[in-house]
């Protein structure tokens, strides 16, 4: 087996480990193991691996900030308070509660990103479902699916958007012109199909006797901090700045303020954060660097350039479909990095890049490890004692994702 084949085999094996979690070994172990093998056997110079991992610094900062906000919100009872609020507005209807959660999930994804929906909203939805005495899973599925379906409404709705466009990010007005119709289509079709598939579970009355407690001062601080974080992210996006540092600063400052007010030790917050997601991301960045070194991307770049020159519409649709399914084979984070490299090297039109972005953002609704947001969602579920198998998710994803993807790609403005 030659050098390049070995790299591809290691990358494929590590990615497979992340997807299926043999022996229930955490996802990050497989990603890190793959990266270590590449370095240890001289398949990737260690300096290149360090440089690749360093490319994820903005993602690491973003995730740390969001995880801090989520954990301190949990400890201050913000999720329980939001659960009570949702139940009160549902007025005894599980279907109305389903719609409320979907709308809230859309708003959180649009203004705080899909990862925030997975990290921050999922515990609140679980609390609402348990308080309403209904099966949590149909409502929790909303968090996973809307996190991807609404992730291209704005540039900040998914950190992958910034990766895809790189230094060629369209102005906000052009972004809205390009992606509003595809986004609306994806959000509506995803809702309708989720509602259809979960109709038996949500066709019931829910408990209306859940007592609402006053939100603590710390909980109010966290709520204000999350709102200000959304404003900071919008500002950073409008100035074409990276989102990681503002999110990290916001999460850190809010956590410190709340801990001071409540006179608590920071250890419980730091202990309960899912830190394994950081080496997972670093490992994926290193695996992508190894794949790039094989030169396989050069032929893909040339193919995309040729098709785009012949028919931008067909290239946009075809690239979106290919990238969407590739995201489920090797997660959309490495797929997005590879796709960004290819599209920028091929110098394709905005229409083609838009198709690639929709594939990277929406495609992961097919499988349980298609996106980082869905992996974060899985981790949040496990903390609550819930479990979703890859087969469970796939059975739902194969119904929901393809129609939404096709319609969203067809809605791209030429």
mmCIF file of C-alpha atoms in Angstrom:
data_model
loop_
_atom_site.group_PDB
_atom_site.id
_atom_site.type_symbol
_atom_site.label_atom_id
_atom_site.label_comp_id
_atom_site.label_asym_id
_atom_site.label_seq_id
_atom_site.Cartn_x
_atom_site.Cartn_y
_atom_site.Cartn_z
ATOM 1 C CA UNK A 1 0.000 0.000 0.000
ATOM 2 C CA UNK A 2 1.519 3.328 -1.043
ATOM 3 C CA UNK A 3 1.872 6.464 1.055
ATOM 4 C CA UNK A 4 -1.311 8.191 -0.139
ATOM 5 C CA UNK A 5 -3.412 5.042 0.186
ATOM 6 C CA UNK A 6 -2.249 4.646 3.789
ATOM 7 C CA UNK A 7 -3.269 8.226 4.604
ATOM 8 C CA UNK A 8 -6.707 7.701 3.094
ATOM 9 C CA UNK A 9 -7.114 4.391 4.931
ATOM 10 C CA UNK A 10 -6.205 5.971 8.290
ATOM 11 C CA UNK A 11 -8.536 8.916 7.681
ATOM 12 C CA UNK A 12 -11.380 6.586 6.662
ATOM 13 C CA UNK A 13 -10.833 4.324 9.680
ATOM 14 C CA UNK A 14 -10.754 7.229 12.115
ATOM 15 C CA UNK A 15 -13.870 8.760 10.596
ATOM 16 C CA UNK A 16 -15.662 5.411 10.788
ATOM 17 C CA UNK A 17 -14.725 5.192 14.456
ATOM 18 C CA UNK A 18 -16.183 8.641 15.077
ATOM 19 C CA UNK A 19 -19.410 7.636 13.346
ATOM 20 C CA UNK A 20 -20.098 4.214 14.885
ATOM 21 C CA UNK A 21 -18.222 4.544 18.241
ATOM 22 C CA UNK A 22 -17.093 0.898 18.589
ATOM 23 C CA UNK A 23 -17.310 -0.338 22.192
ATOM 24 C CA UNK A 24 -18.872 3.046 22.994
ATOM 25 C CA UNK A 25 -15.436 4.633 22.995
ATOM 26 C CA UNK A 26 -15.949 8.441 22.729
ATOM 27 C CA UNK A 27 -15.788 10.094 19.302
ATOM 28 C CA UNK A 28 -12.741 12.220 20.136
ATOM 29 C CA UNK A 29 -10.613 9.160 20.885
ATOM 30 C CA UNK A 30 -10.941 7.912 17.304
ATOM 31 C CA UNK A 31 -10.214 11.311 15.767
ATOM 32 C CA UNK A 32 -7.145 11.802 17.963
ATOM 33 C CA UNK A 33 -5.983 8.223 17.359
ATOM 34 C CA UNK A 34 -6.161 8.765 13.591
ATOM 35 C CA UNK A 35 -4.155 11.990 13.904
ATOM 36 C CA UNK A 36 -1.538 10.288 16.104
ATOM 37 C CA UNK A 37 -1.148 7.414 13.613
ATOM 38 C CA UNK A 38 -0.584 9.861 10.746
ATOM 39 C CA UNK A 39 2.167 11.607 12.693
ATOM 40 C CA UNK A 40 3.749 8.531 14.289
ATOM 41 C CA UNK A 41 4.158 6.689 10.978
ATOM 42 C CA UNK A 42 5.521 9.725 9.151
ATOM 43 C CA UNK A 43 2.473 10.078 6.934
ATOM 44 C CA UNK A 44 2.050 13.714 7.989
ATOM 45 C CA UNK A 45 4.896 15.906 9.340
ATOM 46 C CA UNK A 46 4.201 16.920 12.922
ATOM 47 C CA UNK A 47 4.650 20.599 12.042
ATOM 48 C CA UNK A 48 1.894 20.282 9.430
ATOM 49 C CA UNK A 49 -0.319 18.558 11.992
ATOM 50 C CA UNK A 50 0.218 21.338 14.540
ATOM 51 C CA UNK A 51 -0.521 23.951 11.889
ATOM 52 C CA UNK A 52 -3.700 22.099 10.896
ATOM 53 C CA UNK A 53 -4.901 21.873 14.497
ATOM 54 C CA UNK A 54 -4.152 25.564 14.957
ATOM 55 C CA UNK A 55 -6.556 26.385 12.105
ATOM 56 C CA UNK A 56 -9.372 25.356 14.413
ATOM 57 C CA UNK A 57 -8.580 27.968 17.064
ATOM 58 C CA UNK A 58 -11.663 30.036 16.245
ATOM 59 C CA UNK A 59 -13.860 26.935 16.492
ATOM 60 C CA UNK A 60 -12.324 25.965 19.850
ATOM 61 C CA UNK A 61 -12.932 29.434 21.304
ATOM 62 C CA UNK A 62 -16.500 29.451 19.998
ATOM 63 C CA UNK A 63 -17.285 26.056 21.512
ATOM 64 C CA UNK A 64 -15.731 26.883 24.877
ATOM 65 C CA UNK A 65 -17.772 30.085 25.108
ATOM 66 C CA UNK A 66 -21.018 28.304 24.228
ATOM 67 C CA UNK A 67 -20.361 25.397 26.585
ATOM 68 C CA UNK A 68 -19.663 27.806 29.446
ATOM 69 C CA UNK A 69 -22.935 29.640 28.778
ATOM 70 C CA UNK A 70 -24.849 26.366 28.596
ATOM 71 C CA UNK A 71 -23.399 24.903 31.780
ATOM 72 C CA UNK A 72 -23.873 28.007 33.922
ATOM 73 C CA UNK A 73 -27.413 28.362 32.519
ATOM 74 C CA UNK A 74 -28.137 24.797 33.585
ATOM 75 C CA UNK A 75 -26.831 25.364 37.098
ATOM 76 C CA UNK A 76 -28.770 28.617 37.531
ATOM 77 C CA UNK A 77 -32.081 27.047 36.495
ATOM 78 C CA UNK A 78 -32.527 28.994 33.261
ATOM 79 C CA UNK A 79 -33.504 25.855 31.347
ATOM 80 C CA UNK A 80 -36.156 24.876 33.881
ATOM 81 C CA UNK A 81 -37.581 28.398 33.753
ATOM 82 C CA UNK A 82 -37.690 28.345 29.941
ATOM 83 C CA UNK A 83 -39.359 24.939 30.088
ATOM 84 C CA UNK A 84 -42.125 26.326 32.289
ATOM 85 C CA UNK A 85 -42.551 29.283 29.931
ATOM 86 C CA UNK A 86 -42.917 27.000 26.901
ATOM 87 C CA UNK A 87 -45.445 24.765 28.658
ATOM 88 C CA UNK A 88 -47.530 27.720 29.761
ATOM 89 C CA UNK A 89 -47.749 29.045 26.199
ATOM 90 C CA UNK A 90 -48.532 25.565 24.851
ATOM 91 C CA UNK A 91 -51.808 25.682 26.823
ATOM 92 C CA UNK A 92 -52.081 21.908 27.158
ATOM 93 C CA UNK A 93 -51.381 21.065 23.486
ATOM 94 C CA UNK A 94 -48.393 18.869 22.601
ATOM 95 C CA UNK A 95 -48.673 20.013 18.981
ATOM 96 C CA UNK A 96 -48.473 23.645 20.053
ATOM 97 C CA UNK A 97 -45.459 22.829 22.237
ATOM 98 C CA UNK A 98 -43.834 21.159 19.218
ATOM 99 C CA UNK A 99 -44.336 24.324 17.148
ATOM 100 C CA UNK A 100 -43.079 26.611 19.923
ATOM 101 C CA UNK A 101 -39.883 24.594 20.297
ATOM 102 C CA UNK A 102 -39.365 24.583 16.529
ATOM 103 C CA UNK A 103 -39.737 28.364 16.309
ATOM 104 C CA UNK A 104 -37.416 28.927 19.268
ATOM 105 C CA UNK A 105 -34.897 26.502 17.775
ATOM 106 C CA UNK A 106 -34.980 28.416 14.506
ATOM 107 C CA UNK A 107 -34.352 31.729 16.276
ATOM 108 C CA UNK A 108 -31.495 30.336 18.375
ATOM 109 C CA UNK A 109 -29.850 28.782 15.304
ATOM 110 C CA UNK A 110 -30.184 31.921 13.198
ATOM 111 C CA UNK A 111 -28.788 34.335 15.781
ATOM 112 C CA UNK A 112 -26.502 32.143 17.921
ATOM 113 C CA UNK A 113 -25.487 29.329 15.515
ATOM 114 C CA UNK A 114 -26.401 25.677 15.128
ATOM 115 C CA UNK A 115 -23.865 24.627 17.757
ATOM 116 C CA UNK A 116 -25.608 26.880 20.284
ATOM 117 C CA UNK A 117 -28.904 25.162 19.510
ATOM 118 C CA UNK A 118 -27.312 21.796 20.254
ATOM 119 C CA UNK A 119 -25.515 22.948 23.411
ATOM 120 C CA UNK A 120 -27.877 25.545 24.901
ATOM 121 C CA UNK A 121 -31.371 24.621 23.677
ATOM 122 C CA UNK A 122 -31.287 20.825 24.004
ATOM 123 C CA UNK A 123 -31.218 20.785 27.830
ATOM 124 C CA UNK A 124 -34.069 23.317 27.927
ATOM 125 C CA UNK A 125 -36.174 21.188 25.575
ATOM 126 C CA UNK A 126 -35.494 18.078 27.642
ATOM 127 C CA UNK A 127 -36.580 19.945 30.773
ATOM 128 C CA UNK A 128 -39.771 21.107 29.034
ATOM 129 C CA UNK A 129 -40.652 17.608 27.828
ATOM 130 C CA UNK A 130 -40.099 16.050 31.243
ATOM 131 C CA UNK A 131 -42.095 18.790 32.966
ATOM 132 C CA UNK A 132 -44.945 18.300 30.469
ATOM 133 C CA UNK A 133 -44.763 14.521 31.058
ATOM 134 C CA UNK A 134 -44.387 13.675 27.375
ATOM 135 C CA UNK A 135 -41.884 11.487 25.535
ATOM 136 C CA UNK A 136 -38.860 13.817 25.121
ATOM 137 C CA UNK A 137 -37.379 12.356 21.910
ATOM 138 C CA UNK A 138 -39.793 13.891 19.319
ATOM 139 C CA UNK A 139 -39.079 17.340 20.759
ATOM 140 C CA UNK A 140 -35.359 16.689 21.085
ATOM 141 C CA UNK A 141 -35.209 15.723 17.408
ATOM 142 C CA UNK A 142 -36.246 19.309 16.665
ATOM 143 C CA UNK A 143 -32.998 20.586 18.193
ATOM 144 C CA UNK A 144 -30.892 18.355 15.942
ATOM 145 C CA UNK A 145 -32.780 18.982 12.700
ATOM 146 C CA UNK A 146 -33.392 22.718 12.977
ATOM 147 C CA UNK A 147 -29.760 23.233 13.978
ATOM 148 C CA UNK A 148 -28.840 22.197 10.438
ATOM 149 C CA UNK A 149 -31.934 23.313 8.502
ATOM 150 C CA UNK A 150 -31.728 26.938 9.668
ATOM 151 C CA UNK A 151 -27.938 27.166 9.618
ATOM 152 C CA UNK A 152 -27.576 29.203 6.444
ATOM 153 C CA UNK A 153 -30.073 32.002 7.156
ATOM 154 C CA UNK A 154 -27.177 34.253 8.246
ATOM 155 C CA UNK A 155 -23.392 33.890 8.013
ATOM 156 C CA UNK A 156 -23.228 33.426 11.812
ATOM 157 C CA UNK A 157 -25.844 30.656 11.830
ATOM 158 C CA UNK A 158 -23.128 28.070 11.256
ATOM 159 C CA UNK A 159 -19.350 28.516 11.733
ATOM 160 C CA UNK A 160 -18.941 26.330 8.625
ATOM 161 C CA UNK A 161 -20.346 29.217 6.566
ATOM 162 C CA UNK A 162 -17.268 31.275 7.364
ATOM 163 C CA UNK A 163 -15.039 28.354 6.409
ATOM 164 C CA UNK A 164 -16.731 27.824 3.041
ATOM 165 C CA UNK A 165 -16.469 31.436 1.902
ATOM 166 C CA UNK A 166 -13.196 32.264 3.654
ATOM 167 C CA UNK A 167 -12.057 35.750 2.681
ATOM 168 C CA UNK A 168 -14.765 35.995 -0.017
ATOM 169 C CA UNK A 169 -17.761 36.348 2.317
ATOM 170 C CA UNK A 170 -20.641 38.119 0.489
ATOM 171 C CA UNK A 171 -22.043 41.336 2.037
ATOM 172 C CA UNK A 172 -25.059 40.705 4.276
ATOM 173 C CA UNK A 173 -27.544 42.089 1.708
ATOM 174 C CA UNK A 174 -26.202 39.748 -0.975
ATOM 175 C CA UNK A 175 -26.208 36.853 1.485
ATOM 176 C CA UNK A 176 -29.879 37.413 2.290
ATOM 177 C CA UNK A 177 -30.718 37.692 -1.418
ATOM 178 C CA UNK A 178 -28.920 34.426 -2.112
ATOM 179 C CA UNK A 179 -30.018 32.319 0.843
ATOM 180 C CA UNK A 180 -33.364 33.585 2.158
ATOM 181 C CA UNK A 181 -35.521 31.521 -0.205
ATOM 182 C CA UNK A 182 -33.478 28.290 0.194
ATOM 183 C CA UNK A 183 -33.463 28.792 3.985
ATOM 184 C CA UNK A 184 -37.217 29.318 4.208
ATOM 185 C CA UNK A 185 -37.782 26.253 2.038
ATOM 186 C CA UNK A 186 -35.472 24.086 4.164
ATOM 187 C CA UNK A 187 -37.011 25.266 7.449
ATOM 188 C CA UNK A 188 -40.617 24.771 6.333
ATOM 189 C CA UNK A 189 -40.120 21.382 4.680
ATOM 190 C CA UNK A 190 -38.111 20.100 7.643
ATOM 191 C CA UNK A 191 -40.898 21.198 10.001
ATOM 192 C CA UNK A 192 -43.649 19.594 7.935
ATOM 193 C CA UNK A 193 -41.814 16.286 7.629
ATOM 194 C CA UNK A 194 -40.852 16.219 11.306
ATOM 195 C CA UNK A 195 -44.440 17.001 12.262
ATOM 196 C CA UNK A 196 -45.675 14.241 9.933
ATOM 197 C CA UNK A 197 -43.281 11.605 11.225
ATOM 198 C CA UNK A 198 -43.864 12.502 14.896
ATOM 199 C CA UNK A 199 -47.633 13.044 14.643
ATOM 200 C CA UNK A 200 -48.538 10.041 16.809
ATOM 201 C CA UNK A 201 -46.279 11.161 19.642
ATOM 202 C CA UNK A 202 -47.473 14.783 19.705
ATOM 203 C CA UNK A 203 -51.199 14.172 19.247
ATOM 204 C CA UNK A 204 -51.931 14.368 22.961
ATOM 205 C CA UNK A 205 -52.621 16.664 25.884
ATOM 206 C CA UNK A 206 -49.774 17.713 28.113
ATOM 207 C CA UNK A 207 -49.524 18.478 31.793
ATOM 208 C CA UNK A 208 -50.645 21.975 32.646
ATOM 209 C CA UNK A 209 -49.848 21.968 36.365
ATOM 210 C CA UNK A 210 -46.127 22.644 36.158
ATOM 211 C CA UNK A 211 -45.261 25.334 38.684
ATOM 212 C CA UNK A 212 -43.224 28.283 37.468
ATOM 213 C CA UNK A 213 -40.507 29.431 39.842
ATOM 214 C CA UNK A 214 -38.913 32.848 39.790
ATOM 215 C CA UNK A 215 -35.691 33.028 37.819
ATOM 216 C CA UNK A 216 -32.650 33.618 40.008
ATOM 217 C CA UNK A 217 -30.430 36.665 39.636
ATOM 218 C CA UNK A 218 -27.752 34.404 38.180
ATOM 219 C CA UNK A 219 -30.249 32.949 35.708
ATOM 220 C CA UNK A 220 -31.218 36.450 34.593
ATOM 221 C CA UNK A 221 -27.543 37.292 34.098
ATOM 222 C CA UNK A 222 -27.072 34.227 31.908
ATOM 223 C CA UNK A 223 -30.170 35.093 29.845
ATOM 224 C CA UNK A 224 -28.896 38.645 29.308
ATOM 225 C CA UNK A 225 -25.436 37.266 28.521
ATOM 226 C CA UNK A 226 -26.809 34.931 25.839
ATOM 227 C CA UNK A 227 -28.755 37.816 24.283
ATOM 228 C CA UNK A 228 -25.667 40.050 24.299
ATOM 229 C CA UNK A 229 -23.643 37.203 22.791
ATOM 230 C CA UNK A 230 -26.083 37.107 19.866
ATOM 231 C CA UNK A 231 -25.632 40.873 19.389
ATOM 232 C CA UNK A 232 -21.845 40.492 19.547
ATOM 233 C CA UNK A 233 -21.905 37.725 16.942
ATOM 234 C CA UNK A 234 -24.051 39.803 14.593
ATOM 235 C CA UNK A 235 -21.646 42.704 15.018
ATOM 236 C CA UNK A 236 -18.599 40.535 14.405
ATOM 237 C CA UNK A 237 -20.202 39.063 11.301
ATOM 238 C CA UNK A 238 -21.098 42.481 9.887
ATOM 239 C CA UNK A 239 -17.458 43.536 10.358
ATOM 240 C CA UNK A 240 -16.261 40.278 8.753
ATOM 241 C CA UNK A 241 -14.579 39.203 12.001
ATOM 242 C CA UNK A 242 -14.177 35.693 13.381
ATOM 243 C CA UNK A 243 -16.803 34.589 15.890
ATOM 244 C CA UNK A 244 -14.729 32.516 18.302
ATOM 245 C CA UNK A 245 -13.115 35.224 20.404
ATOM 246 C CA UNK A 246 -16.317 37.267 21.038
ATOM 247 C CA UNK A 247 -18.140 34.076 22.059
ATOM 248 C CA UNK A 248 -15.305 32.974 24.336
ATOM 249 C CA UNK A 249 -15.130 36.384 26.008
ATOM 250 C CA UNK A 250 -18.911 36.511 26.470
ATOM 251 C CA UNK A 251 -19.071 33.004 27.943
ATOM 252 C CA UNK A 252 -16.140 33.628 30.269
ATOM 253 C CA UNK A 253 -17.378 37.019 31.508
ATOM 254 C CA UNK A 254 -20.938 35.785 32.103
ATOM 255 C CA UNK A 255 -19.650 32.714 33.960
ATOM 256 C CA UNK A 256 -17.382 34.797 36.203
ATOM 257 C CA UNK A 257 -20.176 37.284 36.996
ATOM 258 C CA UNK A 258 -22.661 34.539 37.868
ATOM 259 C CA UNK A 259 -20.146 32.664 40.022
ATOM 260 C CA UNK A 260 -19.322 35.852 41.921
ATOM 261 C CA UNK A 261 -23.014 36.677 42.472
ATOM 262 C CA UNK A 262 -23.853 33.163 43.654
ATOM 263 C CA UNK A 263 -20.518 32.744 45.508
ATOM 264 C CA UNK A 264 -19.848 29.395 43.867
ATOM 265 C CA UNK A 265 -16.657 27.587 42.960
ATOM 266 C CA UNK A 266 -15.910 27.376 39.222
ATOM 267 C CA UNK A 267 -15.001 23.685 39.566
ATOM 268 C CA UNK A 268 -18.541 22.254 39.095
ATOM 269 C CA UNK A 269 -19.001 24.276 35.896
ATOM 270 C CA UNK A 270 -15.612 23.288 34.491
ATOM 271 C CA UNK A 271 -16.047 19.646 35.517
ATOM 272 C CA UNK A 272 -19.392 19.191 33.772
ATOM 273 C CA UNK A 273 -18.402 20.680 30.398
ATOM 274 C CA UNK A 274 -17.900 18.140 27.586
ATOM 275 C CA UNK A 275 -14.268 18.987 26.891
ATOM 276 C CA UNK A 276 -13.831 15.982 24.592
ATOM 277 C CA UNK A 277 -15.339 17.938 21.706
ATOM 278 C CA UNK A 278 -12.159 20.051 21.460
ATOM 279 C CA UNK A 279 -9.728 17.176 20.700
ATOM 280 C CA UNK A 280 -12.402 15.790 18.373
ATOM 281 C CA UNK A 281 -12.318 18.967 16.290
ATOM 282 C CA UNK A 282 -8.510 19.140 16.406
ATOM 283 C CA UNK A 283 -8.235 15.533 15.258
ATOM 284 C CA UNK A 284 -10.592 16.168 12.346
ATOM 285 C CA UNK A 285 -8.557 19.182 11.223
ATOM 286 C CA UNK A 286 -5.397 17.054 11.228
ATOM 287 C CA UNK A 287 -7.081 14.241 9.285
ATOM 288 C CA UNK A 288 -8.180 16.766 6.648
ATOM 289 C CA UNK A 289 -4.597 18.016 6.368
ATOM 290 C CA UNK A 290 -3.492 14.459 5.705
ATOM 291 C CA UNK A 291 -6.110 13.991 2.970
ATOM 292 C CA UNK A 292 -5.122 17.272 1.355
ATOM 293 C CA UNK A 293 -1.512 16.071 1.240
ATOM 294 C CA UNK A 294 -2.456 13.119 -0.986
ATOM 295 C CA UNK A 295 -3.250 15.442 -3.885
ATOM 296 C CA UNK A 296 -6.680 13.879 -4.382
ATOM 297 C CA UNK A 297 -8.258 17.313 -4.100
ATOM 298 C CA UNK A 298 -6.494 18.535 -7.243
ATOM 299 C CA UNK A 299 -8.483 16.216 -9.503
ATOM 300 C CA UNK A 300 -11.723 17.097 -7.687
ATOM 301 C CA UNK A 301 -10.948 20.794 -8.128
ATOM 302 C CA UNK A 302 -10.404 20.388 -11.866
ATOM 303 C CA UNK A 303 -13.633 18.411 -12.261
ATOM 304 C CA UNK A 304 -15.628 21.070 -10.423
ATOM 305 C CA UNK A 305 -14.027 23.828 -12.490
ATOM 306 C CA UNK A 306 -14.913 22.066 -15.749
ATOM 307 C CA UNK A 307 -18.542 21.405 -14.762
ATOM 308 C CA UNK A 308 -19.003 24.946 -13.419
ATOM 309 C CA UNK A 309 -17.720 26.409 -16.662
ATOM 310 C CA UNK A 310 -20.173 24.286 -18.653
ATOM 311 C CA UNK A 311 -23.260 24.779 -16.460
ATOM 312 C CA UNK A 312 -23.187 26.694 -13.140
ATOM 313 C CA UNK A 313 -26.714 25.521 -12.307
ATOM 314 C CA UNK A 314 -25.886 21.831 -12.749
ATOM 315 C CA UNK A 315 -22.582 22.305 -10.919
ATOM 316 C CA UNK A 316 -24.364 23.992 -8.002
ATOM 317 C CA UNK A 317 -26.997 21.258 -7.695
ATOM 318 C CA UNK A 318 -24.573 18.366 -8.233
ATOM 319 C CA UNK A 319 -21.933 19.743 -5.868
ATOM 320 C CA UNK A 320 -24.584 20.322 -3.192
ATOM 321 C CA UNK A 321 -25.816 16.734 -3.427
ATOM 322 C CA UNK A 322 -22.305 15.246 -3.391
ATOM 323 C CA UNK A 323 -21.156 17.404 -0.477
ATOM 324 C CA UNK A 324 -24.351 16.672 1.475
ATOM 325 C CA UNK A 325 -23.821 12.919 1.362
ATOM 326 C CA UNK A 326 -20.054 13.249 1.845
ATOM 327 C CA UNK A 327 -20.774 15.170 5.055
ATOM 328 C CA UNK A 328 -22.456 12.078 6.414
ATOM 329 C CA UNK A 329 -19.555 9.849 5.452
ATOM 330 C CA UNK A 330 -16.852 11.941 7.117
ATOM 331 C CA UNK A 331 -18.693 14.665 9.107
ATOM 332 C CA UNK A 332 -19.415 18.103 7.686
ATOM 333 C CA UNK A 333 -16.507 19.816 9.450
ATOM 334 C CA UNK A 334 -13.769 18.039 7.454
ATOM 335 C CA UNK A 335 -16.063 17.968 4.415
ATOM 336 C CA UNK A 336 -16.526 21.734 4.681
ATOM 337 C CA UNK A 337 -12.791 22.276 4.944
ATOM 338 C CA UNK A 338 -12.173 20.114 1.878
ATOM 339 C CA UNK A 339 -15.045 21.702 -0.057
ATOM 340 C CA UNK A 340 -13.785 25.185 0.790
ATOM 341 C CA UNK A 341 -10.323 24.297 -0.494
ATOM 342 C CA UNK A 342 -11.761 22.873 -3.709
ATOM 343 C CA UNK A 343 -14.231 25.691 -4.441
ATOM 344 C CA UNK A 344 -11.693 28.435 -3.729
ATOM 345 C CA UNK A 345 -9.051 26.717 -5.866
ATOM 346 C CA UNK A 346 -11.544 26.231 -8.699
ATOM 347 C CA UNK A 347 -12.629 29.892 -8.415
ATOM 348 C CA UNK A 348 -16.273 28.978 -9.023
ATOM 349 C CA UNK A 349 -19.248 31.356 -9.071
ATOM 350 C CA UNK A 350 -21.335 32.361 -6.049
ATOM 351 C CA UNK A 351 -24.112 30.071 -7.298
ATOM 352 C CA UNK A 352 -21.855 27.014 -7.145
ATOM 353 C CA UNK A 353 -20.387 27.968 -3.770
ATOM 354 C CA UNK A 354 -23.942 28.445 -2.481
ATOM 355 C CA UNK A 355 -24.827 24.900 -3.499
ATOM 356 C CA UNK A 356 -21.743 23.587 -1.697
ATOM 357 C CA UNK A 357 -22.620 25.558 1.440
ATOM 358 C CA UNK A 358 -26.204 24.258 1.516
ATOM 359 C CA UNK A 359 -24.915 20.711 1.111
ATOM 360 C CA UNK A 360 -22.471 21.157 4.004
ATOM 361 C CA UNK A 361 -25.093 22.798 6.250
ATOM 362 C CA UNK A 362 -28.248 20.806 5.463
ATOM 363 C CA UNK A 363 -26.835 17.448 4.376
ATOM 364 C CA UNK A 364 -25.910 16.344 7.932
ATOM 365 C CA UNK A 365 -29.611 15.959 8.772
ATOM 366 C CA UNK A 366 -29.290 12.479 7.290
ATOM 367 C CA UNK A 367 -27.090 10.816 9.914
ATOM 368 C CA UNK A 368 -26.365 11.120 13.590
ATOM 369 C CA UNK A 369 -22.741 12.216 13.175
ATOM 370 C CA UNK A 370 -23.158 14.302 10.029
ATOM 371 C CA UNK A 371 -22.324 17.572 11.753
ATOM 372 C CA UNK A 372 -20.506 18.826 14.813
ATOM 373 C CA UNK A 373 -23.818 20.290 16.009
ATOM 374 C CA UNK A 374 -25.449 16.851 15.914
ATOM 375 C CA UNK A 375 -22.531 15.312 17.813
ATOM 376 C CA UNK A 376 -22.897 18.039 20.439
ATOM 377 C CA UNK A 377 -26.620 17.238 20.527
ATOM 378 C CA UNK A 378 -25.836 13.566 21.139
ATOM 379 C CA UNK A 379 -23.504 14.475 23.984
ATOM 380 C CA UNK A 380 -26.219 16.678 25.513
ATOM 381 C CA UNK A 381 -28.709 13.796 25.240
ATOM 382 C CA UNK A 382 -26.386 11.376 26.989
ATOM 383 C CA UNK A 383 -26.012 13.803 29.880
ATOM 384 C CA UNK A 384 -29.788 13.708 30.290
ATOM 385 C CA UNK A 385 -29.893 9.920 30.177
ATOM 386 C CA UNK A 386 -31.376 9.756 26.658
ATOM 387 C CA UNK A 387 -29.947 7.667 23.831
ATOM 388 C CA UNK A 388 -30.420 7.778 20.068
ATOM 389 C CA UNK A 389 -28.884 5.089 17.883
ATOM 390 C CA UNK A 390 -27.444 5.743 14.444
ATOM 391 C CA UNK A 391 -30.253 3.634 12.936
ATOM 392 C CA UNK A 392 -32.978 5.598 14.739
ATOM 393 C CA UNK A 393 -31.647 8.862 13.404
ATOM 394 C CA UNK A 394 -31.056 7.518 9.906
ATOM 395 C CA UNK A 395 -34.641 6.252 9.623
ATOM 396 C CA UNK A 396 -35.871 9.771 10.339
ATOM 397 C CA UNK A 397 -33.133 11.574 8.432
ATOM 398 C CA UNK A 398 -33.723 9.656 5.217
ATOM 399 C CA UNK A 399 -37.307 10.946 5.213
ATOM 400 C CA UNK A 400 -36.571 14.542 6.240
ATOM 401 C CA UNK A 401 -33.249 15.545 4.681
ATOM 402 C CA UNK A 402 -33.386 14.673 0.937
ATOM 403 C CA UNK A 403 -36.619 16.589 0.119
ATOM 404 C CA UNK A 404 -35.436 19.649 2.047
ATOM 405 C CA UNK A 405 -32.030 19.502 0.355
ATOM 406 C CA UNK A 406 -33.406 19.186 -3.175
ATOM 407 C CA UNK A 407 -35.876 22.055 -2.747
ATOM 408 C CA UNK A 408 -33.272 24.305 -1.107
ATOM 409 C CA UNK A 409 -30.779 23.680 -3.928
ATOM 410 C CA UNK A 410 -33.421 24.364 -6.568
ATOM 411 C CA UNK A 411 -34.293 27.632 -4.799
ATOM 412 C CA UNK A 412 -30.777 29.061 -5.169
ATOM 413 C CA UNK A 413 -30.798 32.316 -7.122
ATOM 414 C CA UNK A 414 -28.805 31.999 -10.383
#
